[in-house]
Amino acid sequence: MDLVIRDARVIDGTATPSYRADVAVRDGRIAEIHPEHAPGPRPTAARTLDADGLALSPGFVDMHAHSDLALLRDPDHSAKAAQGVTLEVLGQDGLSYAPVDDRTLAEVRRSITGWNGDGSDIDFDWRTVGEYLDRLDRNFGGRGIAVNAAYLIPQGTVRMYAVGWDDRPATDAELTRMKQLVAQSMAEGAVGMSSGLTYTPGMYADDAELTELCRVVAGHGGYYCPHHRSYGAGALEAYEEMVRLTRTAGCALHLAHATMNFGVNEGKAPELLALLDRALDTGADISLDTYPYTPGCTTLVAMLPSWASEGGPESVLSRLADGPTAARIRHAMEVVGADGCHGVPIEWDRIEISGVSVPGLGEYVGRTVAESARLRGEEPWVTARRLLLDDRLGTTILQHVGHEDNVRQIMRHRVHTGGSDGILQGDKPHPRAYGTFPQYLGRYARELGILTLEECVAHLTSRPAARLRLADRGQVLEGYRADLVLFDPSTVAAGSTFDEPRTLPFGIPHVLIDGRFVIEDGKRTQVLAGRAVRSAPRG
């Protein structure tokens, strides 16, 4: 054996009771599990790691990650590796960097600067999904990437490519082109398709268009992962729409960051869970992910009404610069409730600036829009409009609109998985980017008892692996890949806070990918064991 992990408390990912065992690794896989008091000799190896007092679990799967460029620019990537994340699912919320042509690439880079930076430090030498996955494998001189990565086809990018930024139904020829792009991308290794149905231009797609694309995804064994049309006013209807649409298409459904936010949804988690249970009990294939925090995180421009974003980023800036048009935008946001803000009139005292693209605007970071406006002696809209224009739409925000009771109830559900939704950009990012998985293990399992430790690990490992159709990941099982986490159940905790969001977690001394230490004795090694994880062939 290459390695024996001796006397670990094995939490195998199935939610069954943990047990004490030696776990041996050879050639990147779990070669032997020898439970305590089992007959026969204990395994030996070139290296033995004493794990007495530590739990050994499968590596955690981040079902909602925004590391699409971070994995290419940062070989360390401790934001995820130090949490025990061994696989991230990229291409989220309908906007990412493949498939594209030159025009679409330029537009999508502008659109999600707030999520991933402008990409000026990246050589965008790919255009297709297959080429992007190949790039992950050959990054850093062929050494690979920090953690494994799977990819969802971004439906908004596909629509941008085939239709553009027009708010209208796709023509038959455009729909055919989108279906071709989705089919090609699935064949090249994507695991499914995402949407951002409060983001332009993906939100311009009607249900008929989405259903046709989902049929293509289903034909390749993938799943649909929508950020649906509302997490505020009309949230339950938006969830129901996605359930109905995917059942019509015969496509598996994975609900992204499945929250119930804003004042209109306080205490309504049981209604969402009842809706899902009815669908599951009648044969629907549904899963969901959440992050264990109440605030959300997105871009400031995403709060605008969708009509203000038609035509793309330059059109948005032109409308904001025009006084009468800007007044219409303000009315939609503050009085009516813009679709970009989930149909709820915006509360500027709940919108905290977390990052800016232009360094000279750093004074806004860490304050709500309302606070900055008071300091300037002006109305919040005036401050927000100026910031959008001066920052060229690159501003990220924390949106303090969640409810703790909803978070706790949803994370207990039988199809729940974990996803950080971690945006790594900005001076003051959401702490979920660095803390989601130890927050589940420490606060919600150990301290609050919302889940047992065994249940919690299952939510973060075998359940997402099943959704991704990964036949050899997600459990501590002989023959499975040695993507493993060793953590101290008594001390594991998120180090990141809203004040210090980039602090690494506590109590996770070792993380292995393919049997190689990426975290050893609490420190990041120089190992790049991550690779692109492509979808399994159908059948």
Coordinates of C-alpha atoms in Angstrom, one line a residue:
M1 CA 0.0 0.0 0.0
D2 CA 1.0 3.6 -0.5
L3 CA -0.7 4.9 2.6
V4 CA -2.5 3.5 5.6
I5 CA -4.8 5.8 7.6
R6 CA -4.7 4.2 11.0
D7 CA -7.6 4.1 13.6
A8 CA -9.9 6.6 11.9
R9 CA -13.5 7.1 12.7
V10 CA -14.9 6.3 9.3
I11 CA -18.0 8.3 8.3
D12 CA -18.5 6.6 4.9
G13 CA -21.0 8.9 3.3
T14 CA -24.1 6.6 3.5
A15 CA -25.5 8.1 6.7
T16 CA -25.0 4.8 8.5
P17 CA -23.3 4.8 11.9
S18 CA -19.6 5.5 11.8
Y19 CA -17.0 2.9 12.8
R20 CA -13.3 2.7 13.6
A21 CA -11.0 1.3 10.9
D22 CA -7.8 1.4 9.1
V23 CA -8.1 2.6 5.5
A24 CA -5.4 1.7 3.0
V25 CA -4.8 3.6 -0.3
R26 CA -3.0 2.3 -3.4
D27 CA -2.7 3.9 -6.8
G28 CA -5.1 6.7 -6.0
R29 CA -7.9 4.4 -4.8
I30 CA -9.2 2.9 -1.5
A31 CA -7.6 -0.5 -1.6
E32 CA -8.6 -1.9 1.8
I33 CA -10.8 -1.0 4.7
H34 CA -10.0 -3.0 7.9
P35 CA -12.5 -2.4 10.7
E36 CA -11.4 -2.5 14.3
H37 CA -11.4 -6.1 15.6
A38 CA -11.7 -7.6 12.2
P39 CA -9.8 -10.8 11.7
G40 CA -6.6 -10.9 9.7
P41 CA -3.6 -8.7 9.6
R42 CA -3.9 -4.9 9.5
P43 CA -2.7 -3.3 6.3
T44 CA 0.8 -1.8 6.2
A45 CA 2.2 0.7 3.8
A46 CA 5.1 2.9 2.9
R47 CA 3.5 5.6 5.0
T48 CA 1.2 5.4 8.0
L49 CA -0.9 8.3 9.2
D50 CA -2.2 8.1 12.8
A51 CA -5.8 9.3 12.6
D52 CA -6.9 8.5 16.2
G53 CA -9.4 11.2 17.2
L54 CA -10.1 12.2 13.6
A55 CA -13.0 11.4 11.3
L56 CA -12.4 10.1 7.8
S57 CA -15.0 11.0 5.2
P58 CA -15.3 11.2 1.4
G59 CA -14.2 14.5 -0.1
F60 CA -16.9 17.1 -0.1
V61 CA -18.7 18.0 -3.4
D62 CA -19.5 21.7 -3.9
M63 CA -22.6 21.5 -6.0
H64 CA -22.7 25.2 -6.7
A65 CA -19.3 26.8 -7.3
H66 CA -18.1 30.0 -9.1
S67 CA -14.5 28.9 -9.5
D68 CA -14.6 28.9 -13.4
L69 CA -11.6 31.2 -13.7
A70 CA -10.2 30.9 -10.1
L71 CA -9.1 27.3 -10.8
L72 CA -7.2 28.5 -13.8
R73 CA -5.4 31.5 -12.1
D74 CA -4.8 30.2 -8.6
P75 CA -2.9 26.9 -8.1
D76 CA -3.4 27.2 -4.3
H77 CA -7.2 27.6 -4.3
S78 CA -7.2 27.0 -0.5
A79 CA -10.6 28.7 -0.4
K80 CA -12.0 25.3 -1.4
A81 CA -9.2 22.8 -0.8
A82 CA -8.9 23.7 2.9
Q83 CA -12.6 23.1 3.4
G84 CA -12.2 19.5 2.2
V85 CA -13.8 20.2 -1.1
T86 CA -12.4 17.7 -3.7
L87 CA -14.9 18.4 -6.5
E88 CA -16.7 21.6 -7.6
V89 CA -19.5 22.0 -10.1
L90 CA -18.9 25.0 -12.3
G91 CA -20.9 26.8 -15.1
Q92 CA -23.6 27.9 -12.6
D93 CA -26.6 30.3 -12.9
G94 CA -26.7 30.2 -16.7
L95 CA -23.5 32.3 -17.3
S96 CA -20.0 31.0 -17.9
Y97 CA -17.3 30.8 -20.6
A98 CA -18.2 27.9 -22.9
P99 CA -19.6 27.3 -25.4
V100 CA -18.8 30.7 -27.0
D101 CA -17.6 32.4 -30.1
D102 CA -15.5 35.5 -29.9
R103 CA -18.4 37.9 -29.6
T104 CA -20.1 35.9 -26.9
L105 CA -16.9 35.5 -24.9
A106 CA -16.4 39.2 -24.8
E107 CA -20.0 39.8 -23.7
V108 CA -20.0 37.1 -21.0
R109 CA -16.7 38.4 -19.6
R110 CA -18.3 41.8 -19.2
S111 CA -21.5 40.3 -17.8
I112 CA -19.9 38.4 -14.9
T113 CA -16.9 40.5 -14.1
G114 CA -18.3 40.7 -10.6
W115 CA -18.3 37.0 -10.2
N116 CA -14.9 36.0 -11.7
G117 CA -13.0 39.2 -12.5
D118 CA -12.7 40.5 -16.1
G119 CA -10.4 37.6 -17.1
S120 CA -7.6 39.9 -18.3
D121 CA -5.1 37.5 -16.7
I122 CA -6.5 34.4 -18.4
D123 CA -5.6 33.1 -21.9
F124 CA -9.1 32.2 -23.2
D125 CA -7.7 29.6 -25.6
W126 CA -11.0 27.6 -25.7
R127 CA -14.4 28.0 -27.2
T128 CA -16.2 24.7 -26.6
V129 CA -17.0 22.9 -23.4
G130 CA -14.7 20.1 -24.4
E131 CA -11.8 22.5 -24.9
Y132 CA -12.5 24.2 -21.5
L133 CA -12.4 20.8 -19.8
D134 CA -9.2 20.0 -21.6
R135 CA -7.8 23.3 -20.5
L136 CA -8.5 22.4 -16.8
D137 CA -6.6 19.2 -17.3
R138 CA -3.5 20.8 -18.9
N139 CA -3.4 23.9 -16.7
F140 CA -0.3 25.0 -14.9
G141 CA 2.0 23.3 -17.4
G142 CA 0.0 20.1 -17.5
R143 CA 0.0 19.6 -13.8
G144 CA -3.8 20.2 -13.5
I145 CA -5.9 22.2 -11.0
A146 CA -6.2 22.3 -7.3
V147 CA -9.5 20.3 -7.0
N148 CA -11.6 18.3 -9.4
A149 CA -14.3 20.2 -11.5
A150 CA -17.4 19.2 -13.4
Y151 CA -19.3 21.6 -15.7
L152 CA -22.8 22.7 -16.4
I153 CA -23.8 24.2 -19.8
P154 CA -24.8 27.8 -19.1
Q155 CA -28.2 28.3 -20.8
G156 CA -27.8 32.1 -20.7
T157 CA -24.5 31.9 -22.5
V158 CA -26.0 29.5 -25.1
R159 CA -28.9 32.0 -25.7
M160 CA -26.4 34.9 -25.9
Y161 CA -24.5 32.9 -28.5
A162 CA -27.5 31.9 -30.7
V163 CA -30.0 34.7 -30.1
G164 CA -28.2 37.6 -28.5
W165 CA -29.6 40.0 -25.9
D166 CA -33.1 40.5 -27.3
D167 CA -36.1 39.9 -25.1
R168 CA -38.1 37.8 -27.5
P169 CA -38.9 34.2 -28.3
A170 CA -36.2 32.3 -30.2
T171 CA -36.9 31.6 -33.8
D172 CA -37.0 28.0 -34.9
A173 CA -33.5 28.3 -36.4
E174 CA -32.2 29.8 -33.2
L175 CA -33.8 27.1 -31.1
T176 CA -32.3 24.4 -33.3
R177 CA -28.9 26.1 -32.9
M178 CA -29.2 26.2 -29.1
K179 CA -30.2 22.5 -29.1
Q180 CA -27.2 21.7 -31.2
L181 CA -24.9 23.6 -28.8
V182 CA -26.4 21.8 -25.8
A183 CA -26.1 18.4 -27.4
Q184 CA -22.5 19.0 -28.4
S185 CA -21.6 20.2 -24.9
M186 CA -23.2 17.2 -23.2
A187 CA -21.3 14.9 -25.6
E188 CA -18.1 16.7 -24.7
G189 CA -18.5 16.0 -21.0
A190 CA -20.9 18.5 -19.3
V191 CA -23.0 17.0 -16.5
G192 CA -26.1 19.1 -17.2
M193 CA -27.4 22.6 -17.9
S194 CA -27.8 25.6 -15.6
S195 CA -30.0 28.7 -15.9
G196 CA -30.1 32.1 -14.3
L197 CA -33.7 33.0 -14.8
T198 CA -33.3 36.4 -13.0
Y199 CA -30.2 37.2 -15.1
T200 CA -30.2 38.4 -18.6
P201 CA -30.3 37.1 -21.3
G202 CA -31.2 33.7 -20.0
M203 CA -34.3 35.0 -18.3
Y204 CA -35.7 35.9 -21.7
A205 CA -36.3 32.2 -22.5
D206 CA -39.9 31.0 -22.1
D207 CA -40.8 27.6 -20.7
A208 CA -41.3 26.1 -24.1
E209 CA -37.7 27.0 -25.0
L210 CA -36.3 25.7 -21.7
T211 CA -38.3 22.5 -22.1
E212 CA -36.8 21.7 -25.5
L213 CA -33.3 22.3 -24.2
C214 CA -34.0 20.1 -21.1
R215 CA -35.1 17.3 -23.4
V216 CA -31.7 17.4 -25.0
V217 CA -30.0 17.3 -21.6
A218 CA -32.2 14.4 -20.5
G219 CA -31.3 12.5 -23.6
H220 CA -27.7 12.6 -22.5
G221 CA -28.4 11.6 -18.9
G222 CA -27.8 15.1 -17.5
Y223 CA -29.8 17.3 -15.1
Y224 CA -31.2 20.8 -15.2
C225 CA -29.9 23.2 -12.5
P226 CA -32.0 26.4 -12.5
H227 CA -31.6 29.6 -10.5
H228 CA -35.3 30.0 -11.1
R229 CA -37.4 33.1 -11.7
S230 CA -38.0 34.3 -8.2
Y231 CA -36.7 33.6 -4.7
G232 CA -39.0 36.4 -3.4
A233 CA -42.5 37.3 -4.5
G234 CA -43.8 34.3 -6.4
A235 CA -41.0 32.0 -5.1
L236 CA -43.3 29.0 -4.6
E237 CA -44.8 29.5 -8.1
A238 CA -41.3 29.7 -9.5
Y239 CA -40.3 26.4 -7.9
E240 CA -43.5 24.7 -9.1
E241 CA -42.7 26.0 -12.6
M242 CA -39.3 24.2 -12.6
V243 CA -40.8 21.0 -11.3
R244 CA -43.5 21.0 -14.0
L245 CA -41.1 22.0 -16.8
T246 CA -38.6 19.2 -16.0
R247 CA -41.3 16.6 -15.6
T248 CA -42.7 17.5 -19.0
A249 CA -39.1 17.3 -20.5
G250 CA -38.4 14.0 -18.6
C251 CA -35.3 15.7 -17.1
A252 CA -33.8 15.4 -13.7
L253 CA -34.0 18.6 -11.6
H254 CA -31.5 20.1 -9.2
L255 CA -32.6 23.3 -7.6
A256 CA -29.8 25.8 -7.1
H257 CA -29.4 27.5 -3.7
A258 CA -32.9 26.5 -2.8
T259 CA -33.8 29.3 -0.4
M260 CA -37.0 31.1 0.6
N261 CA -35.9 34.8 1.0
F262 CA -37.3 38.2 1.7
G263 CA -40.1 39.1 4.2
V264 CA -42.8 37.6 2.1
N265 CA -41.3 34.1 2.6
E266 CA -40.5 34.1 6.3
G267 CA -41.6 30.8 7.7
K268 CA -42.6 29.3 4.3
A269 CA -40.0 26.6 4.0
P270 CA -42.6 23.9 4.9
E271 CA -44.6 24.9 1.9
L272 CA -41.7 24.5 -0.4
L273 CA -40.8 21.1 1.1
A274 CA -44.3 19.9 0.8
L275 CA -44.3 20.9 -2.9
L276 CA -41.2 18.9 -3.4
D277 CA -42.4 15.9 -1.4
R278 CA -45.5 15.7 -3.5
A279 CA -43.5 15.7 -6.7
L280 CA -40.9 13.2 -5.3
D281 CA -43.7 10.9 -4.1
T282 CA -45.1 10.7 -7.7
G283 CA -41.8 9.9 -9.3
A284 CA -40.0 13.2 -10.0
D285 CA -36.2 13.1 -9.9
I286 CA -35.3 16.2 -7.8
S287 CA -32.4 17.3 -5.6
L288 CA -31.3 20.7 -4.3
D289 CA -28.4 22.5 -2.7
T290 CA -28.2 25.2 -0.1
Y291 CA -25.5 27.2 1.7
P292 CA -25.7 27.4 5.5
Y293 CA -26.0 31.2 5.8
T294 CA -28.9 33.7 5.5
P295 CA -27.5 36.5 3.2
G296 CA -27.2 36.0 -0.5
C297 CA -24.5 37.3 -2.9
T298 CA -24.8 38.5 -6.5
T299 CA -24.0 41.6 -8.5
L300 CA -25.6 45.0 -8.1
V301 CA -26.6 45.2 -11.8
A302 CA -28.6 42.0 -11.3
M303 CA -31.1 43.9 -9.2
L304 CA -32.2 46.0 -12.2
P305 CA -35.4 45.2 -14.1
S306 CA -34.8 42.8 -17.1
W307 CA -35.9 45.4 -19.7
A308 CA -33.0 47.6 -18.5
S309 CA -30.5 44.9 -19.5
E310 CA -31.8 44.1 -22.9
G311 CA -29.0 44.6 -25.4
G312 CA -26.2 43.8 -23.1
P313 CA -23.8 45.7 -20.7
E314 CA -23.2 48.7 -22.9
S315 CA -27.0 49.2 -23.3
V316 CA -27.4 49.0 -19.5
L317 CA -24.8 51.7 -19.0
S318 CA -26.5 53.9 -21.6
R319 CA -29.9 53.6 -19.9
L320 CA -28.4 54.4 -16.5
A321 CA -26.7 57.5 -17.9
D322 CA -30.0 58.7 -19.4
G323 CA -32.0 60.7 -16.7
P324 CA -35.6 59.8 -17.7
T325 CA -34.7 56.1 -18.3
A326 CA -32.8 55.9 -15.0
A327 CA -35.9 57.3 -13.3
R328 CA -38.0 54.5 -14.8
I329 CA -35.4 52.0 -13.5
R330 CA -35.6 53.5 -10.0
H331 CA -39.4 53.3 -10.0
A332 CA -39.3 49.7 -11.0
M333 CA -36.8 48.8 -8.3
E334 CA -38.1 50.9 -5.4
V335 CA -41.8 50.9 -6.0
V336 CA -42.9 48.1 -8.2
G337 CA -40.3 45.4 -7.4
A338 CA -38.1 44.5 -10.3
D339 CA -37.9 41.0 -11.6
G340 CA -34.1 41.2 -11.1
C341 CA -34.8 41.7 -7.4
H342 CA -37.3 38.8 -7.3
G343 CA -40.4 41.0 -7.6
V344 CA -39.7 42.7 -4.2
P345 CA -39.2 46.5 -3.8
I346 CA -35.5 46.9 -3.0
E347 CA -34.4 47.7 0.5
W348 CA -31.2 49.6 0.2
D349 CA -30.3 49.1 3.9
R350 CA -30.1 45.3 3.1
I351 CA -27.8 45.7 0.1
E352 CA -24.1 45.6 1.3
I353 CA -21.3 46.3 -1.2
S354 CA -18.9 43.4 -1.0
G355 CA -16.6 44.1 -3.9
V356 CA -15.8 46.6 -6.7
S357 CA -13.9 46.3 -10.0
V358 CA -12.4 49.8 -10.0
P359 CA -9.9 50.1 -7.1
G360 CA -10.6 53.7 -6.4
L361 CA -14.2 52.8 -5.3
G362 CA -13.1 50.8 -2.3
E363 CA -14.8 53.3 0.1
Y364 CA -18.1 51.6 -0.7
V365 CA -17.0 48.1 0.4
G366 CA -18.4 46.9 3.6
R367 CA -21.2 49.4 3.8
T368 CA -24.8 49.1 2.7
V369 CA -26.0 51.4 -0.1
A370 CA -28.1 53.2 2.5
E371 CA -25.1 53.8 4.7
S372 CA -23.0 55.2 1.9
A373 CA -25.9 57.4 0.8
R374 CA -26.3 58.9 4.3
L375 CA -22.6 59.7 4.5
R376 CA -22.9 61.5 1.1
G377 CA -26.2 63.2 2.1
E378 CA -28.0 61.8 -0.9
E379 CA -30.8 59.3 -1.7
P380 CA -29.7 55.6 -2.0
W381 CA -30.7 55.4 -5.6
V382 CA -28.3 58.2 -6.4
T383 CA -25.5 56.3 -4.8
A384 CA -26.4 53.0 -6.4
R385 CA -26.7 54.6 -9.9
R386 CA -23.3 56.4 -9.5
L387 CA -21.6 53.2 -8.4
L388 CA -23.1 51.1 -11.3
L389 CA -21.8 53.7 -13.8
D390 CA -18.4 54.3 -12.2
D391 CA -17.7 50.6 -11.6
R392 CA -18.9 49.6 -15.1
L393 CA -21.4 47.1 -13.6
G394 CA -18.7 45.2 -11.8
T395 CA -20.0 45.7 -8.3
T396 CA -20.8 42.6 -6.1
I397 CA -23.2 42.7 -3.2
L398 CA -24.4 40.8 -0.1
Q399 CA -28.2 40.8 0.1
H400 CA -29.3 40.4 3.7
V401 CA -32.8 38.9 3.0
G402 CA -32.7 35.3 4.3
H403 CA -34.3 33.6 7.3
E404 CA -32.5 31.2 9.6
D405 CA -35.5 29.0 10.2
N406 CA -36.0 28.4 6.5
V407 CA -32.3 27.6 6.1
R408 CA -32.5 25.0 8.9
Q409 CA -35.6 23.3 7.7
I410 CA -34.5 23.0 4.1
M411 CA -31.1 21.5 5.0
R412 CA -32.8 18.6 6.7
H413 CA -34.6 17.5 3.5
R414 CA -34.1 14.1 2.1
V415 CA -32.7 15.4 -1.3
H416 CA -30.6 18.2 0.1
T417 CA -26.9 18.7 -0.8
G418 CA -24.4 21.4 0.0
G419 CA -23.3 24.2 -2.4
S420 CA -21.3 27.2 -1.4
D421 CA -22.3 29.6 -4.2
G422 CA -19.0 31.1 -3.4
I423 CA -18.0 34.2 -5.3
L424 CA -14.2 34.6 -4.7
Q425 CA -13.9 38.1 -6.1
G426 CA -14.2 41.3 -4.2
D427 CA -12.6 42.9 -1.2
K428 CA -15.2 41.5 1.2
P429 CA -16.7 38.3 -0.3
H430 CA -19.4 36.3 1.3
P431 CA -17.8 34.0 4.0
R432 CA -19.6 31.0 2.4
A433 CA -16.9 30.9 -0.2
Y434 CA -14.3 29.9 2.5
G435 CA -16.6 28.4 5.1
T436 CA -19.6 26.5 3.8
F437 CA -18.5 22.9 4.5
P438 CA -17.0 23.3 8.0
Q439 CA -20.0 25.5 8.8
Y440 CA -22.3 22.5 8.1
L441 CA -20.1 20.2 10.1
G442 CA -19.3 22.5 13.0
R443 CA -22.3 24.8 13.6
Y444 CA -25.2 22.8 12.2
A445 CA -24.2 19.3 13.0
R446 CA -22.1 19.5 16.2
E447 CA -23.4 22.7 17.8
L448 CA -27.0 22.8 16.8
G449 CA -27.7 19.1 16.1
I450 CA -29.8 20.0 13.0
L451 CA -28.2 16.9 11.3
T452 CA -26.2 14.1 12.8
L453 CA -22.6 14.1 11.7
E454 CA -23.2 11.0 9.6
E455 CA -26.3 12.6 7.9
C456 CA -24.4 15.8 7.3
V457 CA -21.5 14.0 5.6
A458 CA -23.9 12.1 3.4
H459 CA -25.5 15.4 2.3
L460 CA -22.0 16.7 1.3
T461 CA -20.7 13.5 -0.4
S462 CA -22.7 10.5 -1.6
R463 CA -25.9 12.5 -2.5
P464 CA -24.1 14.9 -4.8
A465 CA -22.1 12.1 -6.3
A466 CA -25.3 10.2 -7.1
R467 CA -26.7 13.3 -8.8
L468 CA -23.6 13.6 -10.9
R469 CA -23.7 9.9 -11.7
L470 CA -20.2 9.3 -10.4
A471 CA -19.7 5.6 -9.9
D472 CA -16.5 5.7 -7.9
R473 CA -16.8 8.8 -5.7
G474 CA -18.8 9.9 -2.7
Q475 CA -18.2 7.0 -0.3
V476 CA -15.4 5.5 1.7
L477 CA -15.6 2.1 -0.1
E478 CA -13.0 -0.3 -1.4
G479 CA -12.3 0.5 -5.1
Y480 CA -13.5 4.1 -4.9
R481 CA -11.2 7.0 -5.6
A482 CA -9.2 8.1 -2.6
D483 CA -10.8 11.6 -2.4
L484 CA -10.8 11.8 1.3
V485 CA -11.0 14.3 4.2
L486 CA -9.7 13.9 7.7
F487 CA -11.3 16.3 10.2
D488 CA -11.6 16.7 14.0
P489 CA -15.4 16.4 14.8
S490 CA -14.8 18.2 18.1
T491 CA -13.2 21.3 16.6
V492 CA -14.1 21.6 12.9
A493 CA -15.5 25.0 12.2
A494 CA -15.6 27.8 9.6
G495 CA -12.9 30.4 10.2
S496 CA -14.4 32.9 7.8
T497 CA -16.7 35.6 9.0
F498 CA -18.5 38.6 7.4
D499 CA -15.7 40.8 8.9
E500 CA -12.8 38.4 7.9
P501 CA -14.3 36.4 5.0
R502 CA -11.0 34.9 3.8
T503 CA -10.0 33.1 7.0
L504 CA -9.4 29.4 6.5
P505 CA -11.4 26.8 8.5
F506 CA -10.3 25.0 11.7
G507 CA -10.1 21.3 12.4
I508 CA -9.4 19.9 8.9
P509 CA -5.8 18.8 8.9
H510 CA -5.7 16.5 5.9
V511 CA -7.4 16.4 2.5
L512 CA -6.5 13.9 -0.3
I513 CA -7.4 13.8 -4.0
D514 CA -6.6 10.6 -5.8
G515 CA -4.6 9.5 -2.7
R516 CA -2.4 12.6 -2.9
F517 CA -2.2 15.1 0.0
V518 CA -3.5 18.5 -1.1
I519 CA -3.8 19.6 2.5
E520 CA -1.3 18.1 4.9
D521 CA -1.0 18.9 8.6
G522 CA -3.4 21.9 8.0
K523 CA -1.2 23.4 5.2
R524 CA -1.7 23.5 1.4
T525 CA 0.9 21.4 -0.4
Q526 CA 2.0 22.1 -4.0
V527 CA 0.1 19.0 -5.3
L528 CA -2.3 19.7 -8.2
A529 CA -4.4 16.5 -8.2
G530 CA -7.6 18.0 -9.6
R531 CA -8.9 17.2 -13.1
A532 CA -12.0 17.7 -15.2
V533 CA -14.7 15.2 -14.3
R534 CA -16.7 14.5 -17.4
S535 CA -20.2 13.0 -17.5
A536 CA -20.6 9.3 -17.8
P537 CA -21.8 8.0 -21.1
R538 CA -25.6 7.3 -21.1
G539 CA -26.6 3.7 -20.7

